[in-house]
CSV table of N, CA and C in Angstrom, one decimal:
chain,number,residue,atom,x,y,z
M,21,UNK,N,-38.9,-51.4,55.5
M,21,UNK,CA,-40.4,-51.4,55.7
M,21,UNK,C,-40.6,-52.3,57.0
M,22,UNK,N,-41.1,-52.0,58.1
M,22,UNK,CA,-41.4,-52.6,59.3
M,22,UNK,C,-43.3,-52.8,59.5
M,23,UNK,N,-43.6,-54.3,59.1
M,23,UNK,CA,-44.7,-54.6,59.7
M,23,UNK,C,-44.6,-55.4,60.7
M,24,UNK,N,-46.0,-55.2,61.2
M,24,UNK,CA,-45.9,-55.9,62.8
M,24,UNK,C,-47.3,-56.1,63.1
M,25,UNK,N,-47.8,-57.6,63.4
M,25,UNK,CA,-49.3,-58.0,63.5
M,25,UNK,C,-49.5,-57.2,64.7
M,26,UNK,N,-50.7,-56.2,64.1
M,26,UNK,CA,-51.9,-56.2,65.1
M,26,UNK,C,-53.1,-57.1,66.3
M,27,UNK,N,-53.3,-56.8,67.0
M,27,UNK,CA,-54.5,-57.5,68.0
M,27,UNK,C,-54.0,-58.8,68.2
M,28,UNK,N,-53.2,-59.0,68.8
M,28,UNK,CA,-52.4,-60.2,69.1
M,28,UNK,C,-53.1,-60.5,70.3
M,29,UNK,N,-53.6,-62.5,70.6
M,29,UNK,CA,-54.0,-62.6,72.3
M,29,UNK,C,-53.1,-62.2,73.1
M,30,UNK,N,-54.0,-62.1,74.1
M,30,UNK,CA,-52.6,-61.6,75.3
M,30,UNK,C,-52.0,-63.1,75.5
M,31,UNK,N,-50.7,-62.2,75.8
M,31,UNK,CA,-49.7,-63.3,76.6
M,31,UNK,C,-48.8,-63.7,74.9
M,32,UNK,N,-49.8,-63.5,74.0
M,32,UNK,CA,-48.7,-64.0,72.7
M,32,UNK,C,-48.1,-62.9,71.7
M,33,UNK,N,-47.2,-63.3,71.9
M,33,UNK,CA,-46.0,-61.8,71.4
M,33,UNK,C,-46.4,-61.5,69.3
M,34,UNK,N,-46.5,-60.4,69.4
M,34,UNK,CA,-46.8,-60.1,68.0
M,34,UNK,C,-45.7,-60.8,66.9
M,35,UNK,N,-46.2,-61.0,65.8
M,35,UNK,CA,-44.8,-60.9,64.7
M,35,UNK,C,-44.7,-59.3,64.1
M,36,UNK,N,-43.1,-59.4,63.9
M,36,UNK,CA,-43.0,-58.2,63.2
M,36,UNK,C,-41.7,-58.7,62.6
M,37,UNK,N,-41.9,-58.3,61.0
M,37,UNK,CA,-41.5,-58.0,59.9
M,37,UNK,C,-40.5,-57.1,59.2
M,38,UNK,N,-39.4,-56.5,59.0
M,38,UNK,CA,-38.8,-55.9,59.1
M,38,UNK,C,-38.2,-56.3,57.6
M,39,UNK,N,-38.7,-55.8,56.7
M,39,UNK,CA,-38.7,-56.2,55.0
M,39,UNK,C,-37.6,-54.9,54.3
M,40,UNK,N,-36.9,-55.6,53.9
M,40,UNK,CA,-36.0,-54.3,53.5
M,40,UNK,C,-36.1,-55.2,51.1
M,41,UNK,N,-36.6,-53.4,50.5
M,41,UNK,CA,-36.9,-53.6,49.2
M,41,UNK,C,-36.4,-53.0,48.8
M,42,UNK,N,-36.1,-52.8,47.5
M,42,UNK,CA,-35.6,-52.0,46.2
M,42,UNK,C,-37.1,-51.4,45.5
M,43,UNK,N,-37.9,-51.7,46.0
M,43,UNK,CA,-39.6,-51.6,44.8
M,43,UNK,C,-40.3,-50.2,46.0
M,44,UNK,N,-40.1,-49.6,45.2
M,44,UNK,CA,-40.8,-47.8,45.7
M,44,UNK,C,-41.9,-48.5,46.7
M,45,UNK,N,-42.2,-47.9,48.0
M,45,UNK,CA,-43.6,-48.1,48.6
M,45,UNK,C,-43.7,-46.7,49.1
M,46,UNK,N,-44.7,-46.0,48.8
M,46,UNK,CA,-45.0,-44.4,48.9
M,46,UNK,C,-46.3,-44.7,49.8
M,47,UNK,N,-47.3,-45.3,50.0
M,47,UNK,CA,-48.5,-46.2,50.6
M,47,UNK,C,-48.8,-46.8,51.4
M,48,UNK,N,-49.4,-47.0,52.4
M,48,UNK,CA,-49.9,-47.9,53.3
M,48,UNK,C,-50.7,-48.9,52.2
M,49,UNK,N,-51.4,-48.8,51.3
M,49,UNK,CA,-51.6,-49.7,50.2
M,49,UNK,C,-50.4,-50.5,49.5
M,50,UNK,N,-49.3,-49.3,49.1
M,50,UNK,CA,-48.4,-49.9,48.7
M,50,UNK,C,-47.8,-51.4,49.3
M,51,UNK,N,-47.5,-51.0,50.6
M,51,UNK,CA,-46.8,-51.7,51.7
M,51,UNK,C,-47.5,-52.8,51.7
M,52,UNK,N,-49.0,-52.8,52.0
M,52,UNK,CA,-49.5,-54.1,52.4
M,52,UNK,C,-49.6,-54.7,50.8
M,53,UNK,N,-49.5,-54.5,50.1
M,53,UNK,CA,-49.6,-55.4,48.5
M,53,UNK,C,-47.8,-56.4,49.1
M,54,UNK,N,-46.6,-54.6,49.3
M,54,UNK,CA,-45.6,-56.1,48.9
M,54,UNK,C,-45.3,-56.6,50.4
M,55,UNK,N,-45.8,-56.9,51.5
M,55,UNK,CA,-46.3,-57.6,52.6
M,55,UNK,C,-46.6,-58.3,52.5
M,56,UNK,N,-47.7,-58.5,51.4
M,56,UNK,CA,-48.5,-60.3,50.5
M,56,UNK,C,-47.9,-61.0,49.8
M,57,UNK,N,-46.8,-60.2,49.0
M,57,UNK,CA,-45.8,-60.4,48.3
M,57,UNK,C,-44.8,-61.6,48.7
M,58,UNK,N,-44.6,-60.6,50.1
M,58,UNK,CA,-43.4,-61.6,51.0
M,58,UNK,C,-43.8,-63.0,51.7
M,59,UNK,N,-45.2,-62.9,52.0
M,59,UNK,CA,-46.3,-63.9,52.5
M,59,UNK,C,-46.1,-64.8,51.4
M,60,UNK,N,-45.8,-65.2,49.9
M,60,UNK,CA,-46.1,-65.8,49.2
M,60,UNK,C,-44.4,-66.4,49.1
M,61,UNK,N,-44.1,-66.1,49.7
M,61,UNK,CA,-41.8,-66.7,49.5
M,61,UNK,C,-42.1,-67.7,50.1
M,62,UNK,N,-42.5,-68.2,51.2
M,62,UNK,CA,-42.3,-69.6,51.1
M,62,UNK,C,-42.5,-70.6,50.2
M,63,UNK,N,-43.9,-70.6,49.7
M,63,UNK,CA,-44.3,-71.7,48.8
M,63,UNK,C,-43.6,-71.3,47.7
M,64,UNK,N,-42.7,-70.3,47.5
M,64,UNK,CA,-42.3,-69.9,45.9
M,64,UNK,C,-40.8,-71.1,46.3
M,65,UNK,N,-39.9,-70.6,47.5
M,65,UNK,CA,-39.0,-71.6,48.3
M,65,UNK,C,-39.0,-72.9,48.1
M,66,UNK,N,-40.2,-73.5,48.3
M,66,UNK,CA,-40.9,-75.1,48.0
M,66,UNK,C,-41.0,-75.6,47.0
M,67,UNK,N,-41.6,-74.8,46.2
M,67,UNK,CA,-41.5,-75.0,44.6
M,67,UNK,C,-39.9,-75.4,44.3
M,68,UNK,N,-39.2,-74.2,44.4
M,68,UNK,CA,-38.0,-74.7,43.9
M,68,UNK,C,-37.3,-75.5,44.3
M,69,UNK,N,-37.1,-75.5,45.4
M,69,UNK,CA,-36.9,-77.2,46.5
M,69,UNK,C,-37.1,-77.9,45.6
M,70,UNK,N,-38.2,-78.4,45.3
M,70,UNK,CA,-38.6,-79.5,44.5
M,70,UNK,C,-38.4,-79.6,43.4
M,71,UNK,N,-38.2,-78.8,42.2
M,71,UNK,CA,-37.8,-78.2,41.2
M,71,UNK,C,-36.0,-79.1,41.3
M,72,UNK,N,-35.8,-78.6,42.4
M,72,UNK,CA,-33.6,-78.7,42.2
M,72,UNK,C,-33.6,-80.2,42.9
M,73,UNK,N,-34.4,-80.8,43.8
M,73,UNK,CA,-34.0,-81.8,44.5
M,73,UNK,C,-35.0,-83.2,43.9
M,74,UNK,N,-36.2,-82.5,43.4
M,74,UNK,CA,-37.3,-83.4,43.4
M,74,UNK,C,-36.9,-83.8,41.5
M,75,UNK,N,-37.0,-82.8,41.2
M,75,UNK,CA,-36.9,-82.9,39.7
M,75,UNK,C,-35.6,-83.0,39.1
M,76,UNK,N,-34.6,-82.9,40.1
M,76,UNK,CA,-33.1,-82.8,40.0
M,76,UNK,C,-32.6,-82.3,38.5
M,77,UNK,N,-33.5,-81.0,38.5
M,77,UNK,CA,-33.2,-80.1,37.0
M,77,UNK,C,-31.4,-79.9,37.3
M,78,UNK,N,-30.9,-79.8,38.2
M,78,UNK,CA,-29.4,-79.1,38.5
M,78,UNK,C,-28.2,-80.2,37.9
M,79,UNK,N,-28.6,-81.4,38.1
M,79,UNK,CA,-28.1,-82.8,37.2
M,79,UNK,C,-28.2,-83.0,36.1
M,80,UNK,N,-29.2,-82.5,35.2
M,80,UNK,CA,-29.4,-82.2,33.7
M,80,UNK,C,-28.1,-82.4,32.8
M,81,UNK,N,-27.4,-83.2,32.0
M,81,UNK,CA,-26.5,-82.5,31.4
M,81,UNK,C,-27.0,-82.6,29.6
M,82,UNK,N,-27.7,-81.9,29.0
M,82,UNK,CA,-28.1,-81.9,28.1
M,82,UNK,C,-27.5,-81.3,26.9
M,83,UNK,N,-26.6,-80.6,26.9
M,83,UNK,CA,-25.8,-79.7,25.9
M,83,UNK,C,-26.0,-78.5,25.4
M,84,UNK,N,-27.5,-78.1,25.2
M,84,UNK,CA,-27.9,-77.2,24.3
M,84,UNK,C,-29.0,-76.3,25.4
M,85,UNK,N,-29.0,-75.5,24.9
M,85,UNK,CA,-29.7,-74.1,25.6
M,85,UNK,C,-31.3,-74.9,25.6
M,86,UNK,N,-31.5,-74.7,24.5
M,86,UNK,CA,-32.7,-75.6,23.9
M,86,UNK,C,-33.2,-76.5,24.4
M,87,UNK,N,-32.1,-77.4,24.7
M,87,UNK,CA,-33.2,-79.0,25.1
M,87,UNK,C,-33.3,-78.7,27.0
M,88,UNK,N,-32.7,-78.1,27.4
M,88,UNK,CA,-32.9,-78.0,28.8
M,88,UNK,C,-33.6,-76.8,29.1
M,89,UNK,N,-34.5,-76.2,28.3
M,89,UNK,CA,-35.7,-75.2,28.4
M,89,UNK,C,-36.2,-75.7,28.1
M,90,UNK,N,-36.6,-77.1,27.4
M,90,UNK,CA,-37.4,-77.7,26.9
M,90,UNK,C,-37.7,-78.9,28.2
M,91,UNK,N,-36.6,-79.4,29.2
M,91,UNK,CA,-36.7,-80.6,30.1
M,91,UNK,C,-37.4,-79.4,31.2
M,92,UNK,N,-36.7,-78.0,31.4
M,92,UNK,CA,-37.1,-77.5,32.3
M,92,UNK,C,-38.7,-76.6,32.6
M,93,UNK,N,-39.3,-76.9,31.5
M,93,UNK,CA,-40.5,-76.6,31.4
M,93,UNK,C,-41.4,-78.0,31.9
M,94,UNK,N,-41.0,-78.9,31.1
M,94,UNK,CA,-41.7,-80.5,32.1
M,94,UNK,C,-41.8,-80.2,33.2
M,95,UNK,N,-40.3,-80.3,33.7
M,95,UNK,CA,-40.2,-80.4,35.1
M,95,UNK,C,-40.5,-79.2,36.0
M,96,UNK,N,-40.7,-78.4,35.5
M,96,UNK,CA,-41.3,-76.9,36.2
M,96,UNK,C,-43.1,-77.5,36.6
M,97,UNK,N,-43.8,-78.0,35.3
M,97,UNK,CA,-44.9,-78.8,35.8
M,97,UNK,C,-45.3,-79.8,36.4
M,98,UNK,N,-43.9,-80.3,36.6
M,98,UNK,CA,-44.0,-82.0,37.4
M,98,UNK,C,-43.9,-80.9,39.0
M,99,UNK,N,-43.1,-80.3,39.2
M,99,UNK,CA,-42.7,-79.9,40.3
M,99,UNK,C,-44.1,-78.4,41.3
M,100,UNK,N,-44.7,-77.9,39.6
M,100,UNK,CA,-45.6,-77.4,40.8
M,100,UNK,C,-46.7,-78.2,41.2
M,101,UNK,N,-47.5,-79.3,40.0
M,101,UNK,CA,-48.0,-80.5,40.8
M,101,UNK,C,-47.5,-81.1,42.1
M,102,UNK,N,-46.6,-81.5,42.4
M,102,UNK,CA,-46.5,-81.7,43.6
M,102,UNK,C,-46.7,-81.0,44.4
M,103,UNK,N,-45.9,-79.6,44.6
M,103,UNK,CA,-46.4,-78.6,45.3
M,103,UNK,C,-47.8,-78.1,45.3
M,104,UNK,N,-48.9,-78.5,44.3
M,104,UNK,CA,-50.2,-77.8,44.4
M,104,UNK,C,-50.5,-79.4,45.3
M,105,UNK,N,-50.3,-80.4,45.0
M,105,UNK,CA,-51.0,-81.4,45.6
M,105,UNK,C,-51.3,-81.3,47.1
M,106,UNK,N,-49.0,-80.8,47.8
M,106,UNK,CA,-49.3,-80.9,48.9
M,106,UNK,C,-50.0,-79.3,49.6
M,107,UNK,N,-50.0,-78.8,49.0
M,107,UNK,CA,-51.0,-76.9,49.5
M,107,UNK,C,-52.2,-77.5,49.4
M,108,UNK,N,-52.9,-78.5,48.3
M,108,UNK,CA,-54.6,-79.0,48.3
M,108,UNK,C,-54.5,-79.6,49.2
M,109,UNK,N,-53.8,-81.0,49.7
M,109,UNK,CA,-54.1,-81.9,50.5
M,109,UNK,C,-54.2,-80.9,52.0
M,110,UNK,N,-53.5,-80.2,52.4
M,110,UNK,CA,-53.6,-79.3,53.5
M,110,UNK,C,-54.7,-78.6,53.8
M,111,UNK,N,-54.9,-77.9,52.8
M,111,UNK,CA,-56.1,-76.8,52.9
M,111,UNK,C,-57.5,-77.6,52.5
M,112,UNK,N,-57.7,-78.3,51.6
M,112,UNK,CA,-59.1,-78.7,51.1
M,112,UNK,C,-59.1,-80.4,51.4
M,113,UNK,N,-58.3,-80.9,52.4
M,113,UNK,CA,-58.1,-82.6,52.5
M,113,UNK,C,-59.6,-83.5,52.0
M,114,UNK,N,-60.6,-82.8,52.2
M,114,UNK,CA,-61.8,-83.6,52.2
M,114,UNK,C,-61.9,-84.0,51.0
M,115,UNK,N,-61.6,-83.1,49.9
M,115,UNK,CA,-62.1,-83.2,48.4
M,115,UNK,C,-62.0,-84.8,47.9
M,116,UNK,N,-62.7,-85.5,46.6
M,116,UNK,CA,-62.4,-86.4,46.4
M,116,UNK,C,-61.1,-86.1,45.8
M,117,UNK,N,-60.4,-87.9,45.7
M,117,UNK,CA,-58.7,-87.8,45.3
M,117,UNK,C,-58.8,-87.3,43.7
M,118,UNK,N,-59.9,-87.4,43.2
M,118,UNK,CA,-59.9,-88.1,41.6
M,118,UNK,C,-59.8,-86.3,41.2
M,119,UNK,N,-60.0,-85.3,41.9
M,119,UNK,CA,-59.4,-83.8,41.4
M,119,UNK,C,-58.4,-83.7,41.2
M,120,UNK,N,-57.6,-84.6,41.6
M,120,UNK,CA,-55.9,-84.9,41.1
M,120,UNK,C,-55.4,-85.8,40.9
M,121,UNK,N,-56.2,-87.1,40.7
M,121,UNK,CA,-56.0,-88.3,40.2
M,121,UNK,C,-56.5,-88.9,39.7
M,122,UNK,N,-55.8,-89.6,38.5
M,122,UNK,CA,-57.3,-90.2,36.8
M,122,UNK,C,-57.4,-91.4,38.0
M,123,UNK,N,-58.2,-91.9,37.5
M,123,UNK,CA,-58.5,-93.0,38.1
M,123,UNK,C,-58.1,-94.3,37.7
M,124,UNK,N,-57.4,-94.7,37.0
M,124,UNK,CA,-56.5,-95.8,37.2
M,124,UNK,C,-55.3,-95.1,37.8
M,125,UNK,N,-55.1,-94.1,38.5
M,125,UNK,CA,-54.0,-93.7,39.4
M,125,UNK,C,-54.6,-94.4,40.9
M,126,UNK,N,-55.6,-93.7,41.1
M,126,UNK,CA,-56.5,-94.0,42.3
M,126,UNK,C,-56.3,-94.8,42.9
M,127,UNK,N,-56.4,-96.2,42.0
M,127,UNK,CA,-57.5,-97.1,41.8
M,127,UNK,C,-56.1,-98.1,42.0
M,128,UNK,N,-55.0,-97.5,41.2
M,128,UNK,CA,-53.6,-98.7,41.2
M,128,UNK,C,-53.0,-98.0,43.0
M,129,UNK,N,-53.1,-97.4,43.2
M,129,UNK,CA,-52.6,-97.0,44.5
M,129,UNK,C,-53.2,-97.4,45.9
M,130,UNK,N,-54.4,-97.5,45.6
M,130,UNK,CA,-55.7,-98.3,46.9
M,130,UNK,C,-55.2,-99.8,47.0
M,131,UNK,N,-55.2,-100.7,45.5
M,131,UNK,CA,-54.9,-101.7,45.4
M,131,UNK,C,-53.5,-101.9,46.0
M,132,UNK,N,-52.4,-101.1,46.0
M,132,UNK,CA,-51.5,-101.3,46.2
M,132,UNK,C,-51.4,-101.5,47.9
M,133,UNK,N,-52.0,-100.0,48.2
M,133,UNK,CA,-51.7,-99.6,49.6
M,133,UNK,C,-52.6,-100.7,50.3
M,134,UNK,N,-53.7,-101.5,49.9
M,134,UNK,CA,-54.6,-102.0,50.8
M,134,UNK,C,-54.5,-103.4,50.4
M,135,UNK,N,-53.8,-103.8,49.7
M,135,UNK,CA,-52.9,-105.4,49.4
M,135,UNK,C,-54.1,-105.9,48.8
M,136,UNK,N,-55.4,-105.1,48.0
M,136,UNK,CA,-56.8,-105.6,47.8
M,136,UNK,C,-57.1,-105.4,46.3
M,137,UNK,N,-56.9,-106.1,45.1
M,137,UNK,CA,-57.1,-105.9,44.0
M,137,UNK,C,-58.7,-105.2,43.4
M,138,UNK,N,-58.9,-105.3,44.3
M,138,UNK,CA,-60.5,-104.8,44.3
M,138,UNK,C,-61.0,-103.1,44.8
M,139,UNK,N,-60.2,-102.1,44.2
M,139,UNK,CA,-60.9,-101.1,44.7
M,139,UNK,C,-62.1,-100.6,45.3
M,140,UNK,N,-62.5,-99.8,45.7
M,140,UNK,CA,-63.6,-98.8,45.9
M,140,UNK,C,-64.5,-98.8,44.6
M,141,UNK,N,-65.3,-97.7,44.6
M,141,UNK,CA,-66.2,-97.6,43.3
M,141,UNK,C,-65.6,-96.2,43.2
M,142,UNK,N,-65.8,-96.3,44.4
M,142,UNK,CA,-65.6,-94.3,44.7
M,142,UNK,C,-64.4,-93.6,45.3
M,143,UNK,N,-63.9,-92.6,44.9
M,143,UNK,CA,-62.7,-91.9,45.2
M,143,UNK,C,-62.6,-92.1,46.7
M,144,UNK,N,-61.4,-92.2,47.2
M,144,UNK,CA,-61.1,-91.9,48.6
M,144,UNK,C,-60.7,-90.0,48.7
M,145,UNK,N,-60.6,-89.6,50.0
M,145,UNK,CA,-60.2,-88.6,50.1
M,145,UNK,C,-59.0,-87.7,49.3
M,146,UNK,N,-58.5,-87.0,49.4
M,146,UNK,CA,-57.8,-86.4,48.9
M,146,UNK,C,-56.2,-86.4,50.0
M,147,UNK,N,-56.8,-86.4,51.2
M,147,UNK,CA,-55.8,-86.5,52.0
M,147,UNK,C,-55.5,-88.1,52.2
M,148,UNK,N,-56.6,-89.1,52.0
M,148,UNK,CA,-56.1,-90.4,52.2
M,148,UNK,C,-55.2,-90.8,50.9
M,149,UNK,N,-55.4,-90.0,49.7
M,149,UNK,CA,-54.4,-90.5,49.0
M,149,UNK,C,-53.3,-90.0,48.9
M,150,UNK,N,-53.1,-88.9,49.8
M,150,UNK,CA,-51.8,-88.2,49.6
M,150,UNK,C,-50.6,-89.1,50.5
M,151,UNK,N,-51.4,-89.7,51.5
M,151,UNK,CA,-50.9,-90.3,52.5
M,151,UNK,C,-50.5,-91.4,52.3
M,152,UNK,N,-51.2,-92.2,50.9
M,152,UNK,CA,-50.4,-93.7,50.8
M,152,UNK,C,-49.3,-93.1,49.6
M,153,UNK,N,-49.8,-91.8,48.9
M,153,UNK,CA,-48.4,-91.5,47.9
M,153,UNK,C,-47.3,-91.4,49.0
M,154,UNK,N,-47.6,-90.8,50.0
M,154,UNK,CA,-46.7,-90.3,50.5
M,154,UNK,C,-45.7,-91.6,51.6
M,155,UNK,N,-46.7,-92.6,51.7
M,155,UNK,CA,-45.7,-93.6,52.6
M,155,UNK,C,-44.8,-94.6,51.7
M,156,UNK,N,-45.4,-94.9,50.5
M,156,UNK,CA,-44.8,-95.4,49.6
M,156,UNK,C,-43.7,-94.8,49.3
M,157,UNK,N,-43.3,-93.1,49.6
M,157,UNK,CA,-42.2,-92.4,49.1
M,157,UNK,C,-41.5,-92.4,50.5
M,158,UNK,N,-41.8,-93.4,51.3
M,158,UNK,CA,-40.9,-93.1,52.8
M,158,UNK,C,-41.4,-92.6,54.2
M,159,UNK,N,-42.8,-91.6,53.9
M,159,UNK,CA,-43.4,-91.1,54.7
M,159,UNK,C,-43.7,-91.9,55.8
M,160,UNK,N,-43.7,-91.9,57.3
M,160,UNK,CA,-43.6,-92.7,57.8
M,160,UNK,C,-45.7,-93.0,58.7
M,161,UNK,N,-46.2,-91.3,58.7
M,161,UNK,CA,-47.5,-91.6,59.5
M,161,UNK,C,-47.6,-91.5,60.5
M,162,UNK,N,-46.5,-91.3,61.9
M,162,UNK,CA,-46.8,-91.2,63.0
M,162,UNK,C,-47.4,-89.9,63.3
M,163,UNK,N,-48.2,-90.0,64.7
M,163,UNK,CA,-48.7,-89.0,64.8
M,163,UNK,C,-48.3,-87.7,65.1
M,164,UNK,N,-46.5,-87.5,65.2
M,164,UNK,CA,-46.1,-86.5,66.0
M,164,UNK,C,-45.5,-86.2,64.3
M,165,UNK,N,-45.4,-87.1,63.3
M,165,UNK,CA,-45.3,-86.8,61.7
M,165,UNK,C,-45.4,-84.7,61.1
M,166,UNK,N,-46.8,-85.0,61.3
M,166,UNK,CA,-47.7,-84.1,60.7
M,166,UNK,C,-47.9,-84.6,59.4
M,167,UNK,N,-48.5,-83.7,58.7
M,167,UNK,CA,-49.0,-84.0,56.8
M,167,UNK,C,-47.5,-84.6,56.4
M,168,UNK,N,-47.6,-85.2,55.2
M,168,UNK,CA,-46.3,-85.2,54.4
M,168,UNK,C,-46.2,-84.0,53.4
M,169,UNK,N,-45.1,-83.9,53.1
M,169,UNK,CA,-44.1,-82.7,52.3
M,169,UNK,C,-43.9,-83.4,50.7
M,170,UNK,N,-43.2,-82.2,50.4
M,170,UNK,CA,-42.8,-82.3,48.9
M,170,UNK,C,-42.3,-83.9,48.5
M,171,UNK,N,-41.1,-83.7,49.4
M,171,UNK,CA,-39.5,-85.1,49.2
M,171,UNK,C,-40.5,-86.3,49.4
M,172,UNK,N,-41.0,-86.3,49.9
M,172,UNK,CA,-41.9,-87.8,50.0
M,172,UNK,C,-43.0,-88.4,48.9
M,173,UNK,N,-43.6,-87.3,48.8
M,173,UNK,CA,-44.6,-87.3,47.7
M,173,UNK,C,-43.8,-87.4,46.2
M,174,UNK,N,-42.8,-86.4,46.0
M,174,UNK,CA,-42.1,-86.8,44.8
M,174,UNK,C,-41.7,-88.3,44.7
M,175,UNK,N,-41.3,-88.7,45.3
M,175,UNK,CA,-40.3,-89.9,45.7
M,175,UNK,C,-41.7,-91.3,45.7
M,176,UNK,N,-42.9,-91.4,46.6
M,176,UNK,CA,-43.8,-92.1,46.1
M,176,UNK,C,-44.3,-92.0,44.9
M,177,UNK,N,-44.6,-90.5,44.1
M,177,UNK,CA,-45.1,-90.3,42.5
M,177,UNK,C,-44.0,-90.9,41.8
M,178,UNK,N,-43.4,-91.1,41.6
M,178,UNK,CA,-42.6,-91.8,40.9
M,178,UNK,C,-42.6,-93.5,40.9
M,179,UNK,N,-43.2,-94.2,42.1
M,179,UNK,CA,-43.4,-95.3,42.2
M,179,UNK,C,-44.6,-95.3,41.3
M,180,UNK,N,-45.7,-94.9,41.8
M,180,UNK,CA,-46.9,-94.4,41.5
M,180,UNK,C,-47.6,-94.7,40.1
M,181,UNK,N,-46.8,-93.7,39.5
M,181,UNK,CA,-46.2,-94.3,38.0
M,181,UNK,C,-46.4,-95.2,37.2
M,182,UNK,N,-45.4,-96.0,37.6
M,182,UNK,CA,-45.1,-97.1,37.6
M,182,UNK,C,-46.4,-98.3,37.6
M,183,UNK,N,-46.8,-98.1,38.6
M,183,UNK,CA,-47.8,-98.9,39.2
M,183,UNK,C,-48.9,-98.8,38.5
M,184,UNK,N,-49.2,-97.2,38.3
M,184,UNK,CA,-50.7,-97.7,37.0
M,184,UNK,C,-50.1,-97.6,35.8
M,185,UNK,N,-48.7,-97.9,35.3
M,185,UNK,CA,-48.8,-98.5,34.0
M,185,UNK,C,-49.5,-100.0,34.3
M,186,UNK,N,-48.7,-100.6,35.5
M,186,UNK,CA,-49.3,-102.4,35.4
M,186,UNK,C,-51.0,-102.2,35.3
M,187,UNK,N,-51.5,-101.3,36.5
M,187,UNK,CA,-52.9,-101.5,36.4
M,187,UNK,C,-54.1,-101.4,35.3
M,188,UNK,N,-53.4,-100.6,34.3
M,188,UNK,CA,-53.6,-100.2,33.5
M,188,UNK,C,-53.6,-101.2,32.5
M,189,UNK,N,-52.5,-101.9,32.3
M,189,UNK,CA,-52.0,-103.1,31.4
M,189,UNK,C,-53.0,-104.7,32.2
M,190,UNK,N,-53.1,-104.7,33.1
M,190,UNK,CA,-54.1,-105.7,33.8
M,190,UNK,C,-55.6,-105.6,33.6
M,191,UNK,N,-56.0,-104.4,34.0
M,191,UNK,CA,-57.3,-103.3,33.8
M,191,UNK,C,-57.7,-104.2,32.5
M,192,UNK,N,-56.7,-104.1,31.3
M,192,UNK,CA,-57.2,-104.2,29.9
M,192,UNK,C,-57.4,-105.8,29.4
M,193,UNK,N,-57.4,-106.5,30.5
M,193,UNK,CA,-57.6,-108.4,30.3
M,193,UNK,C,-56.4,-108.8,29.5
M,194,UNK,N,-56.8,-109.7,29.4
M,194,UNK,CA,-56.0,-111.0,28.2
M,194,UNK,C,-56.0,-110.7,26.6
């Protein structure tokens, strides 16, 4: 199957696609469904990335069929959270953080990142908090950077953690 973008500006050379399947396409409908299809392999890619490196399901040594269907369903959810965090923080950055963070996550992360025991009242951005998850996991922020990725964000969520258990246990006084 050979697709190839249309109405390209001048001077910039088309993509073309050259998709070879086993799944019947009889259709110009057909075609453009598994053309969407193929559009969606990267982030499916990402996922698993994170899944094998982030969740290190491939290290598992559990013994039984059983308990590692059971760890691999966790971590199937730990791992597409990450991955939806970083596709939201990209696409909808503005949103408040708290659509994906309780708020003693928030709240121990601001404190952390801003050396200020004293949070906000109110949620920071969605992309301001992906960015201190993400430096805490190594991310560095320069400008030539871009957004942070999966490996970073896993790698600060795990600090993360950690940190509103304390805030959480402090939160609750004496």
């Amino acid at each position: 199957m050979l697709a190839k973008e249309e109405d390209t500006p001048e001077g910039v050379e088309p993509i073309e696609w050259r998709l070879l399947t086993t799944l019947a396409v009889q259709s110009f409908e057909q075609a453009c469904e598994k053309v969407a299809w193929y559009t969606q392999r990267w982030g499916i890619e990402v996922f698993h990335r994170t899944l094998k490196s982030g969740c290190r399901i491939e290290d598992r040594r559990l013994g039984h069929g059983d308990r590692l269907e059971a760890c691999l369903a966790i971590d199937m959810v730990v791992a597409w959270r990450i991955y939806h965090m970083v596709k939201l923080g990209r696409e909808v950055p503005e949103l408040p953080c708290d659509v994906y963070f309780e708020e003693a996550e928030w709240k121990a992360l601001v404190a952390y990142s801003t050396k200020n025991p004293v949070p906000p009242e109110q949620a920071l951005s969605l992309r301001e908090a992906i960015r201190m998850v993400a430096k805490i996991g190594g991310f560095l922020g320069r400008k030539s950077d871009g957004e942070p990725g999966t490996e970073t964000l896993w790698r600060g969520l795990q600090h993360l953690d950690l940190m509103t258990d304390v805030w959480r246990v402090m939160a609750s006084g004496p």
